[in-house]
Coordinates of C-alpha atoms in Angstrom, one line a residue:
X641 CA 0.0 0.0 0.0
X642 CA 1.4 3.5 -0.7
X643 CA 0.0 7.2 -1.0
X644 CA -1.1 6.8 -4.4
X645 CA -3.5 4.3 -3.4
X646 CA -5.7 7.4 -1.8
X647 CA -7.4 10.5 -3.1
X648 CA -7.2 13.5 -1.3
X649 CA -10.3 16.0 -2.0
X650 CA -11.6 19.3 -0.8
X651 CA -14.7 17.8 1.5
X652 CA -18.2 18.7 0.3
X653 CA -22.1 18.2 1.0
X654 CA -21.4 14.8 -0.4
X655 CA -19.3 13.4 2.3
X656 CA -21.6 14.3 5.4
X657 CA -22.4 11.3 6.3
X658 CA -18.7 10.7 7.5
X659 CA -19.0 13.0 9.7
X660 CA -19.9 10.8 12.6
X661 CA -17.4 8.4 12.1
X662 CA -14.7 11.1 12.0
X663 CA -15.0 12.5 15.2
X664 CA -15.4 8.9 16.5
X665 CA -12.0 8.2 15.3
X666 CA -10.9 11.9 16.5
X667 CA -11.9 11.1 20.2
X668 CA -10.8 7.7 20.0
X669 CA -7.3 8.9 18.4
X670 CA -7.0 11.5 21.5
X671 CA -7.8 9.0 24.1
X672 CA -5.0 6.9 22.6
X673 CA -2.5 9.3 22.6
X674 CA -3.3 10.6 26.6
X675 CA -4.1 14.0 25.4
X676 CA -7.1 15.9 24.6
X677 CA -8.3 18.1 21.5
X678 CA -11.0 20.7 21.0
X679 CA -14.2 18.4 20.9
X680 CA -16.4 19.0 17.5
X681 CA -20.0 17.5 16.8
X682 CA -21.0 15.8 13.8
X683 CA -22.5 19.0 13.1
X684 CA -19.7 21.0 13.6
X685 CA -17.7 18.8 10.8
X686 CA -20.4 18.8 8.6
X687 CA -20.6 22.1 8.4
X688 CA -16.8 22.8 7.5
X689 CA -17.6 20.2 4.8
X690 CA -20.5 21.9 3.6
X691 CA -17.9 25.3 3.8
X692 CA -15.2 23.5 2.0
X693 CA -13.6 24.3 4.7
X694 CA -12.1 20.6 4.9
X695 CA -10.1 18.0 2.8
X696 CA -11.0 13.8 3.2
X697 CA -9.3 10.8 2.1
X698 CA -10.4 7.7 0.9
X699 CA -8.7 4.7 0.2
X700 CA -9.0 3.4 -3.9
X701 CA -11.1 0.6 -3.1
X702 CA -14.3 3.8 -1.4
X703 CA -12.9 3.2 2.5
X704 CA -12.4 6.5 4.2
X705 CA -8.7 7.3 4.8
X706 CA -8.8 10.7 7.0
X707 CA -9.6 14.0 7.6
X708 CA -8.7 17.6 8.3
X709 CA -10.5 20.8 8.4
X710 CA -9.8 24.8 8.4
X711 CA -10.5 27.4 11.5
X712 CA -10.2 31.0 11.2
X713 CA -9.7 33.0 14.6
X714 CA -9.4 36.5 15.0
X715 CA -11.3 37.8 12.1
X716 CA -9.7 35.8 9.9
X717 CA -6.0 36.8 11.0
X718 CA -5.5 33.5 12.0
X719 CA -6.6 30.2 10.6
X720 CA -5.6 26.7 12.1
X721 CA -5.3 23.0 10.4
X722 CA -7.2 21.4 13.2
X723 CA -8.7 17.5 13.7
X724 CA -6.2 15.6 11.6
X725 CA -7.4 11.9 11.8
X726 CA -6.2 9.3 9.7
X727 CA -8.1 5.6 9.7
X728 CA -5.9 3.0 11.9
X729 CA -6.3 0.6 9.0
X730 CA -4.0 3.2 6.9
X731 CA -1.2 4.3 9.4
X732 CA 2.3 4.4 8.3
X733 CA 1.8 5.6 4.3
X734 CA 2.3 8.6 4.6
X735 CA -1.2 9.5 4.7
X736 CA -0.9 12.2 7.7
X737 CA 1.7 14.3 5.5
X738 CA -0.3 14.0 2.0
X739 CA -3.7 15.4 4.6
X740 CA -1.5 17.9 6.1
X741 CA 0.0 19.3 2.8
X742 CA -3.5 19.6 1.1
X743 CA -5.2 21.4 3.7
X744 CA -2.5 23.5 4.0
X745 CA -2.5 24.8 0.4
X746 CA -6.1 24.9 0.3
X747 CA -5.9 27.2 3.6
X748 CA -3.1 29.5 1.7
X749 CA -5.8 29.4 -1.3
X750 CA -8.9 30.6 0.3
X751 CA -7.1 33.0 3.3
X752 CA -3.5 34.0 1.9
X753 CA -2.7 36.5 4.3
X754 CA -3.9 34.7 7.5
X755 CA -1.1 33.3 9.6
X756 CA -1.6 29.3 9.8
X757 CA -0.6 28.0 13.5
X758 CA -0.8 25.1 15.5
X759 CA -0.4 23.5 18.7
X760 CA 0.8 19.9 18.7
X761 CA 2.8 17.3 21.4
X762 CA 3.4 15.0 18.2
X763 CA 6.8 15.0 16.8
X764 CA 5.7 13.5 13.2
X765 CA 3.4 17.0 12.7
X766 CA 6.3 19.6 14.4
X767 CA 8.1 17.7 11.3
X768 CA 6.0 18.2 8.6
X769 CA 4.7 21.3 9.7
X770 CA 8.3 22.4 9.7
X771 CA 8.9 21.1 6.0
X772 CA 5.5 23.2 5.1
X773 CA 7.5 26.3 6.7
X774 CA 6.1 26.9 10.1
X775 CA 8.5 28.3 13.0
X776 CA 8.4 27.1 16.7
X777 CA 6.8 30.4 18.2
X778 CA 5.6 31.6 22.0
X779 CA 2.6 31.5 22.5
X780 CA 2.2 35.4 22.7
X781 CA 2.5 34.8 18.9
X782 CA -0.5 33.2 18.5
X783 CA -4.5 34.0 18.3
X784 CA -6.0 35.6 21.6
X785 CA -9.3 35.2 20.7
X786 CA -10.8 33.3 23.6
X787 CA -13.3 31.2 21.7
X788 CA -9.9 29.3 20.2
X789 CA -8.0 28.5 24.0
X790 CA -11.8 27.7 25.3
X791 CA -11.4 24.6 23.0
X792 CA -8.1 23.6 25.2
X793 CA -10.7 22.9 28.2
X794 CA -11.3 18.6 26.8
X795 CA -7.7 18.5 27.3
X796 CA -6.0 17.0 30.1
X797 CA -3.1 19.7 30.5
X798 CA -5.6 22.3 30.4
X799 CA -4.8 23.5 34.1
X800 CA -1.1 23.0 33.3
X801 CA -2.1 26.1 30.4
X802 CA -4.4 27.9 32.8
X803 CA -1.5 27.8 35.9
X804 CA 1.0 29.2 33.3
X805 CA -1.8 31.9 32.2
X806 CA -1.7 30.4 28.7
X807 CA 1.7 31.6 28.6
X808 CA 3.2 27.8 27.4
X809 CA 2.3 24.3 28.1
X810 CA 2.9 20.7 27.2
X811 CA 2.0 21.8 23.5
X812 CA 4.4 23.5 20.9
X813 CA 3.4 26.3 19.4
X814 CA 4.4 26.6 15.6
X815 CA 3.4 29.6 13.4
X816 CA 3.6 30.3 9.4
X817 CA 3.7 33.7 8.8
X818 CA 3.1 34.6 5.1
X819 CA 4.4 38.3 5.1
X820 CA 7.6 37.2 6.9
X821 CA 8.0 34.1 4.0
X822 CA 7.8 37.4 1.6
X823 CA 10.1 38.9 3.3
X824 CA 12.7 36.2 3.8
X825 CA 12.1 35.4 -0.2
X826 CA 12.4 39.6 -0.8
X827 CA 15.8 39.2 1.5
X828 CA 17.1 36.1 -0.8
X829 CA 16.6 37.6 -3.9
X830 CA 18.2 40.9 -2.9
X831 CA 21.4 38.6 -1.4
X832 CA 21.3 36.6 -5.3
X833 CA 20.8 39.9 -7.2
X834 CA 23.8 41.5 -4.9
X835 CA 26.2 38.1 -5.4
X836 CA 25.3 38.9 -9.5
X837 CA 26.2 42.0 -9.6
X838 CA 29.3 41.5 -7.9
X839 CA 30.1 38.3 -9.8
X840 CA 29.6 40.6 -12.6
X841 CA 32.2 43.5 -11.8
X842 CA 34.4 41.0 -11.4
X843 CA 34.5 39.3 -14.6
X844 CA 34.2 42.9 -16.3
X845 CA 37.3 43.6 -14.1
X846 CA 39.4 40.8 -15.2
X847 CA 38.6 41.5 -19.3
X848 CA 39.6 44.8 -19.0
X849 CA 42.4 43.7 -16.7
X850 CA 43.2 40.6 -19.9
X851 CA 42.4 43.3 -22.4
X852 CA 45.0 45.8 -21.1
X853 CA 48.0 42.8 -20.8
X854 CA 47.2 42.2 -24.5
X855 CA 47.5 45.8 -25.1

């Protein structure tokens, strides 16, 4: 089995009736892993579906594969890549990164100046996160908008976050900033341009220089 085996697609009205069965798997996934995330109805998912707010895999022969959907805090400053699930059956393709990678450019797509963020404890998502160009961040850097660290209660540091007044926690905070990515590109392009010019000088330097000795 490998990733081509799955197709990746921008959820729609057509897939609703996953929606229970994902956030089965989503609580079931959490319980697993001893931590907690921000609890979501079958409503709730359906609705990001009906959005498009949401990308879902399924495996070639019509099994679903996994899931991930779009948030927008903040008036749309900041939008997070929350409830990634993948199906236990399909663990260990690669399936996680391919999710991760297409909600992430559908995310750029519909909000391209938002900052993307998340908070994880996994080490395989601070890894492909960090591939996608996120930056380990405080959380200072993040969202403030209360309706977002409300859905940290279902966890079970949440009084670890509260004691440290949301300040850190067992989490890691990791940001991608779109204006700094311009930037940095802007800075990279000025270094090139600047190693061009002087590349240039140089060999202009060293054909007069071969012109005069010929002279």
């Amino acid at each position: 089995m490998t990733i081509q085996d799955f197709d990746i697609q921008v959820a729609s009205a057509q897939h609703i009736d996953y929606a229970q069965q994902i956030c089965d798997e989503m609580a079931e996934s959490a319980k697993a892993r001893g931590t907690g995330i921000a609890q979501r109805s079958p409503e709730y998912v359906a609705n990001k579906m009906l959005e498009g707010k949401a990308v879902i895999a399924f495996h070639k022969d019509g099994t679903w594969a996994g899931f991930c959907y779009i948030e927008t805090w903040s008036h749309g400053d900041f939008v997070a890549n929350s409830g990634l699930v993948v199906n236990p059956i399909f663990r260990k393709v690669g399936l996680a990164k391919a999710i991760k990678h297409k909600i992430f450019d559908l995310s750029r797509t519909k909000y391209p100046e938002s900052k993307i963020f998340g908070l994880t404890t996994g080490l395989a998502v601070m890894k492909i996160n960090s591939e996608l160009g996120y930056e380990p961040v405080t959380y200072s850097e993040l969202t403030q908008d209360e309706n977002f660290w409300q859905g940290c209660k279902s966890c079970v540091n949440y009084d670890i976050l509260t004691s440290k007044d949301r300040k850190n926690c067992m989490c890691t905070a990791m940001l991608f900033d779109p204006a700094e990515k311009i930037k940095e590109y802007e800075d990279k392009m000025k270094k090139i341009t600047h190693k061009a010019t002087l590349l240039e000088r140089i060999e202009n330097a060293i054909k007069k220089r071969i012109g005069q000795d010929h002279d």
